[in-house]
Amino acid sequence: MSSSFLSVLIQRQAGKYGDRVALRYRDYKTETWIPVSWNQFAATVKTVSNALIELGIGIQENIAVFSQNKPECLYVDFGAFGIRAVTVPFYATSSEAQVHYMVGDAEIRYIFVGEQLQYDVAFRVMLLGSQLKQIIIFDREVKRDERDQTSIYFDDFLKLGEAHPHQAEVDKRTSESGNGDLANILYTSGTTGDSKGVMLHHSCYEAAIPAHDERFPQLGDQDVIMNFLPFTHVFERAWTCWCLSMGCTLSINLRPADIQKTIKEIRPTAMCSVPRFWEKVYAGVQEKINETTGLKKKLMLDAIKVGREHNLDYVYKGLTPPPVLHMKYKFYEKTIYSLLKKTIGIENGRFFPTAGAAIPPAVQEFVLSVGINMVAGYGLTESTATVACENDNDHVVGSVGRIMPHVQVRIGENNEIMLRGEGITHGYYKKEAATKAAFTEDGWFHTGDAGYIKDEHLFLTERIKDLFKTSNGKYIAPQAIEAKLVVDRYIDQISIIADERKFVSALIIPEYKLVKEYAAKKGIRYESMEELLQKPEIIDLFKERIDTLQQQFAHYEQIKRFTLLPHPFSMERGELTNTLKIKRNVLNKNYAAEIEKMYEE
């Protein structure tokens, strides 16, 4: 029996690449990026495996990693895979209640934490009484609670395995590892109810990774990757395993808010992200166009028009663009497009997988028009990420690409997308009823997403569970309306209300900066954001913009009333999941008064 792929991956790559750089992380004190070679990476993984055995970690025992993106997350992951342990990553923003639940559910004895915030939460959970035995802290700057007698820092943990006291046991476990072993339990942040632990076995990764090699032969050991999404997220996690297997260099972004800065420091060739990143880029460019006048404005608008024609009408349809159009495109490529890419920090960018939510068509069109190779895709935690995705010059706006070679898809009743294949989870940890409900008798997994396949491309239409039925019996797909409106530069976030209501309304988080600028320009006086957002001039501004954008919707789908909110939706108030999806049931509760007011006669 051969060892599981991930249990030997780093050691194998060290044998191949030696002192080449495997990953970099940012030192915030010196504002420099510290390189780690493949040899150093492999040595640390070996030490972690020994230290875990020193702690008494058993075969298939669960250990938790509660941290933002740090190299240590990868050291622990691969060190654990080497001894057949299971890693359970928690989002860095998880609340005390969530951590308490996951630690209990997965019977965690050892938890690795990143910074002060995670340490404080983990220590409070420990005080509540659980089987947590020890906290191991990545960041030396973390101040321990004076009651804390057991926690250790990561460098002290490494000392336990430095002399490799258990190497014979490590080697034995590695050789006995196989794809039937459990690799991870990923708790879904869930827009409804309690989170479920999705079990991903080594077999899931061993099916997904070669399928990506087949779909993207262009990824290789010259690529520089920016790790921007949390390693906890299945998209970044599976992508990272694949990138490491291809010998790419990882650049680990610690704080999501810093991405605008770190991406310019690294200038990566590839990065996976969620549509929100590109929505911000799109809004920024729209902003720039609106501030510009005269010839410069004309050129920018023409560049986007030419790009759209060249790429969407010709190149992506496999057609040759007319010579004049091609010349114009080449001119803009050297001037406007390249300046835009440089400004973002992606002038070396080769491809940018994007998934996790619906990509507004206007955003997708714009990004592809200016020659940024954003690759739309679709996947779930339960499918070890990618179910379908595009490839170079294989873009159809609105689609999430072609089905991956290792996945089978069928369209079930209510147009539900059903999945089968090696990459699909075996079920939810210790949740037999939920696992049984998730699969059909003949083994197809229910995604809860509706869609259709046309010309081998998969299109998503809505979340089946998310469909709203108005009190007049009409069905509304809230995401379709939200995706249409969120591209407006004055709208930052939007949530549609319609379920069991007689018409559609919306809660809107405006782009506060732009609203203030508008008020200044129009000479509108106000004391607070609350006051400003209730001014008739501001409400009229939004009404006009919404009406323009929703013309193509049926009358019953159009927003009749809306409320502008003075504060953004937040994770702290439970309104957003860890992956920034809106929790509609929480919004309905938190903004009950505002919602009722919109439906008063």
mmCIF file of N, CA and C in Angstrom, residues 234-280:
data_model
loop_
_atom_site.group_PDB
_atom_site.id
_atom_site.type_symbol
_atom_site.label_atom_id
_atom_site.label_comp_id
_atom_site.label_asym_id
_atom_site.label_seq_id
_atom_site.Cartn_x
_atom_site.Cartn_y
_atom_site.Cartn_z
ATOM 1 N N VAL A 234 -12.319 25.886 1.884
ATOM 2 C CA VAL A 234 -11.943 24.737 1.035
ATOM 3 C C VAL A 234 -11.307 25.175 -0.283
ATOM 4 N N PHE A 235 -11.716 26.325 -0.795
ATOM 5 C CA PHE A 235 -11.208 26.814 -2.080
ATOM 6 C C PHE A 235 -9.700 27.085 -1.968
ATOM 7 N N GLU A 236 -9.310 27.877 -0.960
ATOM 8 C CA GLU A 236 -7.888 28.202 -0.773
ATOM 9 C C GLU A 236 -7.100 26.969 -0.342
ATOM 10 N N ARG A 237 -7.730 26.117 0.467
ATOM 11 C CA ARG A 237 -7.051 24.919 0.992
ATOM 12 C C ARG A 237 -6.697 23.940 -0.134
ATOM 13 N N ALA A 238 -7.690 23.608 -0.960
ATOM 14 C CA ALA A 238 -7.439 22.650 -2.045
ATOM 15 C C ALA A 238 -6.501 23.263 -3.096
ATOM 16 N N TRP A 239 -6.691 24.546 -3.372
ATOM 17 C CA TRP A 239 -5.839 25.279 -4.318
ATOM 18 C C TRP A 239 -4.386 25.267 -3.840
ATOM 19 N N THR A 240 -4.185 25.489 -2.534
ATOM 20 C CA THR A 240 -2.833 25.510 -1.964
ATOM 21 C C THR A 240 -2.166 24.134 -2.077
ATOM 22 N N CYS A 241 -2.921 23.071 -1.778
ATOM 23 C CA CYS A 241 -2.359 21.714 -1.909
ATOM 24 C C CYS A 241 -1.936 21.463 -3.358
ATOM 25 N N TRP A 242 -2.785 21.906 -4.288
ATOM 26 C CA TRP A 242 -2.468 21.719 -5.711
ATOM 27 C C TRP A 242 -1.238 22.546 -6.097
ATOM 28 N N CYS A 243 -1.198 23.820 -5.668
ATOM 29 C CA CYS A 243 -0.046 24.682 -5.987
ATOM 30 C C CYS A 243 1.260 24.096 -5.446
ATOM 31 N N LEU A 244 1.213 23.561 -4.215
ATOM 32 C CA LEU A 244 2.412 22.945 -3.636
ATOM 33 C C LEU A 244 2.824 21.717 -4.451
ATOM 34 N N SER A 245 1.822 20.971 -4.929
ATOM 35 C CA SER A 245 2.146 19.770 -5.705
ATOM 36 C C SER A 245 2.771 20.131 -7.059
ATOM 37 N N MET A 246 2.548 21.373 -7.514
ATOM 38 C CA MET A 246 3.122 21.833 -8.781
ATOM 39 C C MET A 246 4.440 22.583 -8.579
ATOM 40 N N GLY A 247 4.880 22.722 -7.306
ATOM 41 C CA GLY A 247 6.150 23.401 -7.041
ATOM 42 C C GLY A 247 6.086 24.917 -7.124
ATOM 43 N N CYS A 248 4.871 25.494 -7.026
ATOM 44 C CA CYS A 248 4.739 26.964 -7.056
ATOM 45 C C CYS A 248 5.322 27.568 -5.772
ATOM 46 N N THR A 249 5.569 28.877 -5.792
ATOM 47 C CA THR A 249 5.985 29.595 -4.585
ATOM 48 C C THR A 249 4.767 30.285 -3.991
ATOM 49 N N LEU A 250 4.476 30.013 -2.718
ATOM 50 C CA LEU A 250 3.332 30.638 -2.060
ATOM 51 C C LEU A 250 3.748 31.937 -1.377
ATOM 52 N N SER A 251 2.870 32.938 -1.430
ATOM 53 C CA SER A 251 3.075 34.185 -0.671
ATOM 54 C C SER A 251 1.863 34.314 0.234
ATOM 55 N N ILE A 252 2.102 34.182 1.543
ATOM 56 C CA ILE A 252 0.994 34.028 2.482
ATOM 57 C C ILE A 252 0.564 35.386 3.039
ATOM 58 N N ASN A 253 -0.647 35.800 2.672
ATOM 59 C CA ASN A 253 -1.191 37.077 3.134
ATOM 60 C C ASN A 253 -1.873 36.858 4.487
ATOM 61 N N LEU A 254 -1.360 37.522 5.516
ATOM 62 C CA LEU A 254 -1.854 37.304 6.878
ATOM 63 C C LEU A 254 -3.227 37.939 7.106
ATOM 64 N N ARG A 255 -3.341 39.225 6.762
ATOM 65 C CA ARG A 255 -4.588 39.944 7.079
ATOM 66 C C ARG A 255 -5.343 40.275 5.797
ATOM 67 N N PRO A 256 -6.571 39.763 5.647
ATOM 68 C CA PRO A 256 -7.336 40.009 4.413
ATOM 69 C C PRO A 256 -7.402 41.490 4.033
ATOM 70 N N ALA A 257 -7.494 42.372 5.033
ATOM 71 C CA ALA A 257 -7.618 43.808 4.746
ATOM 72 C C ALA A 257 -6.367 44.383 4.077
ATOM 73 N N ASP A 258 -5.243 43.671 4.188
ATOM 74 C CA ASP A 258 -3.985 44.188 3.623
ATOM 75 C C ASP A 258 -3.777 43.842 2.160
ATOM 76 N N ILE A 259 -4.706 43.118 1.552
ATOM 77 C CA ILE A 259 -4.444 42.560 0.227
ATOM 78 C C ILE A 259 -4.056 43.619 -0.802
ATOM 79 N N GLN A 260 -4.679 44.800 -0.744
ATOM 80 C CA GLN A 260 -4.334 45.856 -1.718
ATOM 81 C C GLN A 260 -2.846 46.192 -1.657
ATOM 82 N N LYS A 261 -2.296 46.146 -0.441
ATOM 83 C CA LYS A 261 -0.878 46.471 -0.269
ATOM 84 C C LYS A 261 0.019 45.280 -0.624
ATOM 85 N N THR A 262 -0.312 44.086 -0.081
ATOM 86 C CA THR A 262 0.579 42.931 -0.264
ATOM 87 C C THR A 262 0.619 42.458 -1.715
ATOM 88 N N ILE A 263 -0.483 42.605 -2.418
ATOM 89 C CA ILE A 263 -0.503 42.142 -3.814
ATOM 90 C C ILE A 263 0.463 42.983 -4.656
ATOM 91 N N LYS A 264 0.611 44.268 -4.281
ATOM 92 C CA LYS A 264 1.551 45.135 -5.025
ATOM 93 C C LYS A 264 2.996 44.807 -4.654
ATOM 94 N N GLU A 265 3.209 44.313 -3.431
ATOM 95 C CA GLU A 265 4.570 43.942 -3.021
ATOM 96 C C GLU A 265 5.020 42.647 -3.706
ATOM 97 N N ILE A 266 4.077 41.734 -3.933
ATOM 98 C CA ILE A 266 4.406 40.406 -4.486
ATOM 99 C C ILE A 266 4.212 40.337 -5.995
ATOM 100 N N ARG A 267 3.190 41.030 -6.504
ATOM 101 C CA ARG A 267 2.824 40.997 -7.932
ATOM 102 C C ARG A 267 2.752 39.552 -8.434
ATOM 103 N N PRO A 268 1.759 38.791 -7.921
ATOM 104 C CA PRO A 268 1.674 37.348 -8.179
ATOM 105 C C PRO A 268 1.304 37.021 -9.620
ATOM 106 N N THR A 269 1.511 35.765 -9.993
ATOM 107 C CA THR A 269 1.068 35.317 -11.321
ATOM 108 C C THR A 269 -0.324 34.677 -11.219
ATOM 109 N N ALA A 270 -0.719 34.270 -10.010
ATOM 110 C CA ALA A 270 -2.047 33.659 -9.838
ATOM 111 C C ALA A 270 -2.536 33.846 -8.404
ATOM 112 N N MET A 271 -3.846 33.907 -8.258
ATOM 113 C CA MET A 271 -4.441 34.056 -6.925
ATOM 114 C C MET A 271 -5.901 33.649 -7.027
ATOM 115 N N CYS A 272 -6.387 32.848 -6.077
ATOM 116 C CA CYS A 272 -7.822 32.587 -6.132
ATOM 117 C C CYS A 272 -8.520 33.560 -5.190
ATOM 118 N N SER A 273 -9.726 33.952 -5.569
ATOM 119 C CA SER A 273 -10.434 34.928 -4.744
ATOM 120 C C SER A 273 -11.933 34.764 -4.908
ATOM 121 N N VAL A 274 -12.663 35.566 -4.148
ATOM 122 C CA VAL A 274 -14.125 35.575 -4.246
ATOM 123 C C VAL A 274 -14.527 36.790 -5.092
ATOM 124 N N PRO A 275 -15.754 36.782 -5.660
ATOM 125 C CA PRO A 275 -16.170 37.892 -6.530
ATOM 126 C C PRO A 275 -16.037 39.273 -5.888
ATOM 127 N N ARG A 276 -16.162 39.329 -4.561
ATOM 128 C CA ARG A 276 -16.086 40.619 -3.847
ATOM 129 C C ARG A 276 -14.805 41.379 -4.216
ATOM 130 N N PHE A 277 -13.690 40.666 -4.362
ATOM 131 C CA PHE A 277 -12.416 41.298 -4.715
ATOM 132 C C PHE A 277 -12.550 42.027 -6.048
ATOM 133 N N TRP A 278 -13.140 41.338 -7.039
ATOM 134 C CA TRP A 278 -13.268 41.926 -8.378
ATOM 135 C C TRP A 278 -14.356 42.986 -8.438
ATOM 136 N N GLU A 279 -15.382 42.840 -7.558
ATOM 137 C CA GLU A 279 -16.416 43.885 -7.487
ATOM 138 C C GLU A 279 -15.784 45.203 -7.058
ATOM 139 N N LYS A 280 -14.836 45.112 -6.112
ATOM 140 C CA LYS A 280 -14.142 46.325 -5.624
ATOM 141 C C LYS A 280 -13.297 46.933 -6.749
#
